[in-house]
Amino acid sequence: MTKLIIILLSAVFINNYVLSRFLGICPFLGVSKKLDSATGMSLAVIFVMLMATAVTYPIQIYLLDPNDLGYLQTIVFILVIAALVQLVEIVLKRYIPALHKSLGVYLPLITTNCAVLGVTILNIDEGYTFIEAMVNSLGSGLGFFLAMVMFSGVRSKIEGADIPKSFKGLPVTLIAASITSLSFLGFGGVIENLFAK
Amino acid sequence: MNAILIAVIPVAIIGLICAVVLVAASIIMKVHEDERIPKVRECLPGANCGACGFAGCDGYAKALVEDGAQANLCVPGGAEVVKQLSEVLGIEVEEASPRVAIIHCGGDCDKTEDNVNYVGIESCKAAKLIFGGKGKCGYGCLGFGDCKAACPEDAICIEKGLARINRSKCIGCGICAKTCPNRLISIAPARRHIVVTCSNKDKGALTRKVCSNGCIGCRKCEKACPKEAIKVIDNRAVVDYEKCVGCGICAKECAVGCIIIEK
């Protein structure tokens, strides 16, 4: 149990996919302008990360590993995740239209999100069990959520600030992102020591 | 060769399975969309201009079928589109009321004077930043023709330092209304118009000092109007074009002649 909590908290804070591993920067910069779109995108990412791990983990263990096809991991995962997201979209549209509407365009957007692919591949590389992999995916999704929501707040502050012309737009956003990511360095070692006896 | 096949075949099979599942899912779980939506969408011009107030032509088509939105909101499509839409939807629709821009300023160079000798950048926006423009009236037309430059139909000209709308060319897109730094232009249904040619929000005496066309806010028009369509707000008369029938009584009553009738 302790290990699961450590995995979850590390995924959220220490190994935050956006701010420490620099995966999923595209939606991080693209959709973080407004709080509601950032929330929608993050919820979709959490959802897809969990689904993707649930599907790709068995494929790796029962299909690729026994047949020595580990080198096909990336392409198979991309294929499966893309198809999965499309399927999920169809199912949601049919049975839960409200959720489909609120996730909106973000669902198809993350079919080939590198954070999603990164989670599934790193789950395998870390040698997690299935449960641990799922917990790690949840944590990664939550970490993405945290980063997005935090950064949308930062960006709304930036919008009102008086910025030199040459820094306006993307440059100042990137600087702010790097400072936000620096602040997450502060979490390094906290979680392990929290549970060390 | 063998090694390549071993790699290709599993991926191909997985891809095939995914494809079959997706196709099956899309057929089994097909959401029954109103079949009129694509038809309605075809009638619309596809400019995605957003003038109707919905998110593009797709959004408008959906709103038309599902929420019963008004069918005469498409500005670029005009009467032709309304006709097609009413056929597809099977409803009677009023003809699209074409809209035109109206300029709420009558202060040309005969009626008001320059305050300063402006030699800066030739644009209303730039001039507005320096003491609110070169003219005496801080609310009036700045006369550098930002609206003229913005107009896609070349329907605006500057005469005697005052913008004028050529109503036969105007399509009522409203771009000029967004451009004018003094917000002098409004968009209204194109019919016989009562136009208050003043936007000065100062008290009557101050207004008259800077422009002989200024509205003094005497409320004669407001009292005379049988439809309560004209009101004095912030010391100048404002017409509510939803109520106005264009009778012209206010224009006759106006003490300073700043209400005119445009046809």
Coordinates of N, CA and C in Angstrom, one line a residue, chain B residues 65-160:
Chain B
V65 N -31.7 23.6 -36.5 CA -32.5 22.4 -36.5 C -33.0 22.0 -35.1
E66 N -32.0 22.1 -34.1 CA -32.3 21.6 -32.8 C -32.9 22.6 -31.9
D67 N -32.4 23.8 -31.9 CA -32.9 24.8 -31.0 C -33.9 25.8 -31.6
G68 N -34.2 25.6 -32.9 CA -35.1 26.5 -33.5 C -34.6 27.9 -33.6
A69 N -33.4 28.1 -33.9 CA -32.8 29.5 -34.0 C -33.5 30.2 -35.2
Q70 N -33.5 31.5 -35.2 CA -34.1 32.2 -36.3 C -33.3 32.0 -37.6
A71 N -34.0 31.9 -38.7 CA -33.4 31.5 -39.9 C -32.8 32.7 -40.7
N72 N -33.1 33.9 -40.2 CA -32.7 35.1 -41.0 C -31.5 35.8 -40.4
L73 N -30.6 35.0 -39.8 CA -29.5 35.6 -39.1 C -28.2 35.6 -40.0
C74 N -28.3 34.9 -41.1 CA -27.0 34.8 -41.9 C -26.9 36.1 -42.7
V75 N -25.8 36.8 -42.4 CA -25.6 38.1 -43.1 C -25.1 37.9 -44.5
P76 N -24.0 37.1 -44.7 CA -23.4 36.9 -46.0 C -24.4 36.3 -47.0
G77 N -25.2 35.3 -46.5 CA -26.1 34.6 -47.3 C -27.3 35.4 -47.9
G78 N -27.8 36.3 -47.0 CA -28.8 37.2 -47.5 C -30.1 36.4 -47.7
A79 N -31.0 37.0 -48.6 CA -32.3 36.5 -48.9 C -32.3 35.1 -49.5
E80 N -31.3 34.9 -50.3 CA -31.2 33.6 -51.0 C -31.2 32.4 -50.1
V81 N -30.3 32.6 -49.1 CA -30.1 31.5 -48.1 C -31.3 31.3 -47.3
V82 N -32.0 32.4 -46.9 CA -33.2 32.4 -46.1 C -34.3 31.5 -46.8
K83 N -34.4 31.8 -48.1 CA -35.3 31.1 -48.9 C -35.1 29.6 -48.9
Q84 N -33.8 29.2 -49.1 CA -33.4 27.8 -49.1 C -33.6 27.2 -47.7
L85 N -33.3 27.9 -46.7 CA -33.4 27.4 -45.3 C -34.9 27.1 -45.0
S86 N -35.8 28.0 -45.5 CA -37.2 27.9 -45.2 C -37.7 26.7 -45.9
E87 N -37.2 26.4 -47.1 CA -37.6 25.2 -47.8 C -37.2 23.9 -47.1
V88 N -35.9 23.9 -46.7 CA -35.4 22.7 -46.0 C -36.1 22.5 -44.7
L89 N -36.2 23.5 -43.9 CA -36.8 23.4 -42.6 C -38.3 23.3 -42.6
G90 N -38.9 23.7 -43.7 CA -40.3 23.7 -43.9 C -41.0 24.7 -43.0
I91 N -40.4 25.8 -42.8 CA -41.1 26.9 -42.0 C -41.1 28.2 -42.8
E92 N -42.0 29.0 -42.4 CA -42.1 30.3 -43.0 C -41.1 31.2 -42.3
V93 N -40.3 31.9 -43.0 CA -39.3 32.7 -42.4 C -39.5 34.1 -43.0
E94 N -39.4 35.1 -42.1 CA -39.4 36.5 -42.6 C -38.2 36.7 -43.5
E95 N -38.3 37.5 -44.4 CA -37.1 37.7 -45.3 C -36.0 38.3 -44.4
A96 N -34.8 37.9 -44.7 CA -33.7 38.4 -43.9 C -33.7 40.0 -44.0
S97 N -33.7 40.6 -42.9 CA -33.6 42.0 -42.9 C -32.2 42.4 -43.1
P98 N -31.9 43.0 -44.3 CA -30.5 43.5 -44.5 C -30.2 44.6 -43.5
R99 N -28.9 44.6 -43.1 CA -28.5 45.6 -42.1 C -27.5 46.6 -42.7
V100 N -27.6 47.8 -42.2 CA -26.6 48.7 -42.7 C -26.0 49.5 -41.5
A101 N -24.8 50.1 -41.8 CA -24.1 50.8 -40.7 C -24.7 52.2 -40.7
I102 N -24.8 52.8 -39.5 CA -25.2 54.2 -39.3 C -24.1 54.9 -38.6
I103 N -23.8 56.1 -39.0 CA -22.8 56.9 -38.3 C -23.5 58.0 -37.5
H104 N -23.3 58.0 -36.2 CA -23.9 58.9 -35.3 C -23.1 60.1 -35.0
C105 N -22.8 60.8 -36.1 CA -22.1 62.1 -36.0 C -22.4 62.9 -37.2
G106 N -22.7 64.2 -37.0 CA -22.9 65.0 -38.2 C -22.0 66.2 -38.2
G107 N -20.9 66.1 -37.4 CA -20.0 67.3 -37.3 C -19.0 67.3 -38.4
D108 N -19.4 67.7 -39.6 CA -18.4 67.9 -40.7 C -17.7 69.3 -40.5
C109 N -16.8 69.7 -41.4 CA -16.0 70.8 -41.1 C -16.7 72.1 -41.2
D110 N -18.0 72.1 -41.6 CA -18.8 73.3 -41.6 C -19.4 73.6 -40.2
K111 N -19.5 72.5 -39.5 CA -20.3 72.6 -38.2 C -19.4 72.6 -37.0
T112 N -18.2 72.0 -37.1 CA -17.3 72.0 -36.0 C -15.9 72.4 -36.5
E113 N -15.0 72.7 -35.5 CA -13.7 73.1 -36.0 C -12.6 72.3 -35.4
D114 N -11.4 72.4 -35.9 CA -10.3 71.7 -35.4 C -9.8 72.4 -34.1
N115 N -9.3 71.7 -33.2 CA -8.8 72.2 -32.0 C -7.3 72.5 -32.1
V116 N -6.7 71.5 -32.8 CA -5.2 71.6 -32.9 C -4.8 71.3 -34.3
N117 N -3.6 71.7 -34.7 CA -3.1 71.4 -36.0 C -2.4 70.1 -36.0
Y118 N -3.2 69.0 -36.3 CA -2.6 67.6 -36.1 C -1.8 67.3 -37.3
V119 N -0.5 66.9 -37.0 CA 0.4 66.5 -38.1 C 0.9 65.0 -37.8
G120 N 0.3 64.3 -36.9 CA 0.7 63.0 -36.6 C 0.3 61.9 -37.6
I121 N 0.3 60.7 -37.2 CA -0.1 59.6 -38.0 C -1.5 59.7 -38.5
E122 N -1.7 59.5 -39.8 CA -3.0 59.7 -40.3 C -4.0 58.5 -40.0
S123 N -4.3 58.4 -38.8 CA -5.3 57.3 -38.4 C -6.1 57.8 -37.2
C124 N -7.3 57.4 -37.2 CA -8.2 57.8 -36.1 C -7.7 57.3 -34.8
K125 N -7.2 56.1 -34.8 CA -6.7 55.4 -33.5 C -5.6 56.2 -32.9
A126 N -4.6 56.6 -33.8 CA -3.5 57.4 -33.4 C -3.9 58.8 -32.9
A127 N -4.8 59.4 -33.7 CA -5.2 60.8 -33.3 C -6.0 60.8 -32.0
K128 N -6.7 59.7 -31.8 CA -7.6 59.6 -30.5 C -6.7 59.6 -29.3
L129 N -5.5 59.0 -29.5 CA -4.6 58.9 -28.3 C -4.0 60.3 -27.9
I130 N -4.0 61.2 -28.8 CA -3.4 62.5 -28.5 C -4.6 63.5 -28.2
F131 N -4.9 63.9 -27.0 CA -5.9 64.8 -26.6 C -7.3 64.4 -27.3
G132 N -7.5 63.1 -27.5 CA -8.8 62.7 -28.0 C -9.1 63.1 -29.4
G133 N -8.1 63.4 -30.2 CA -8.4 63.8 -31.6 C -8.1 65.2 -31.8
K134 N -8.2 65.6 -33.1 CA -7.8 67.0 -33.5 C -9.0 67.9 -33.4
G135 N -10.2 67.4 -33.5 CA -11.4 68.3 -33.5 C -11.8 68.8 -32.1
K136 N -12.7 69.7 -32.0 CA -13.1 70.3 -30.8 C -13.9 69.3 -30.0
C137 N -14.7 68.5 -30.7 CA -15.6 67.5 -30.0 C -14.9 66.2 -29.8
G138 N -14.7 65.8 -28.6 CA -14.0 64.6 -28.3 C -14.8 63.3 -28.6
Y139 N -16.1 63.5 -28.9 CA -16.9 62.3 -29.2 C -17.2 62.1 -30.7
G140 N -16.8 63.1 -31.5 CA -17.2 63.0 -32.9 C -16.3 62.2 -33.8
C141 N -16.7 62.3 -35.1 CA -15.9 61.5 -36.1 C -14.5 62.2 -36.2
L142 N -13.5 61.3 -36.2 CA -12.1 61.8 -36.2 C -11.7 62.1 -37.6
G143 N -12.3 61.5 -38.6 CA -12.1 61.9 -40.0 C -10.9 61.4 -40.7
F144 N -10.2 60.4 -40.1 CA -9.0 59.9 -40.8 C -9.4 58.6 -41.5
G145 N -10.6 58.1 -41.4 CA -11.0 57.0 -42.2 C -10.5 55.7 -41.9
D146 N -10.4 55.4 -40.6 CA -10.1 54.0 -40.2 C -11.2 53.1 -40.6
C147 N -12.4 53.6 -40.5 CA -13.6 52.7 -41.0 C -13.5 52.5 -42.5
K148 N -13.1 53.5 -43.2 CA -13.0 53.4 -44.7 C -12.0 52.4 -45.0
A149 N -10.8 52.4 -44.3 CA -9.8 51.4 -44.6 C -10.3 50.0 -44.3
A150 N -11.1 49.9 -43.2 CA -11.5 48.6 -42.8 C -12.6 48.0 -43.6
C151 N -13.4 48.9 -44.3 CA -14.6 48.4 -45.0 C -14.3 47.5 -46.1
P152 N -14.8 46.2 -46.1 CA -14.5 45.3 -47.2 C -15.2 45.6 -48.5
E153 N -16.2 46.4 -48.4 CA -17.1 46.7 -49.6 C -16.8 48.1 -50.2
D154 N -15.9 48.8 -49.6 CA -15.6 50.2 -50.1 C -16.8 51.0 -50.0
A155 N -17.6 50.9 -48.9 CA -18.9 51.6 -48.8 C -18.8 52.9 -48.0
I156 N -17.6 53.2 -47.5 CA -17.5 54.4 -46.7 C -16.6 55.4 -47.4
C157 N -17.0 56.7 -47.4 CA -16.1 57.7 -47.9 C -16.0 58.8 -46.8
I158 N -15.0 59.6 -46.9 CA -14.8 60.7 -46.0 C -15.1 62.0 -46.7
E159 N -16.2 62.7 -46.2 CA -16.6 63.9 -46.9 C -16.5 65.1 -45.8
K160 N -15.7 66.1 -46.1 CA -15.6 67.2 -45.2 C -15.2 66.8 -43.8

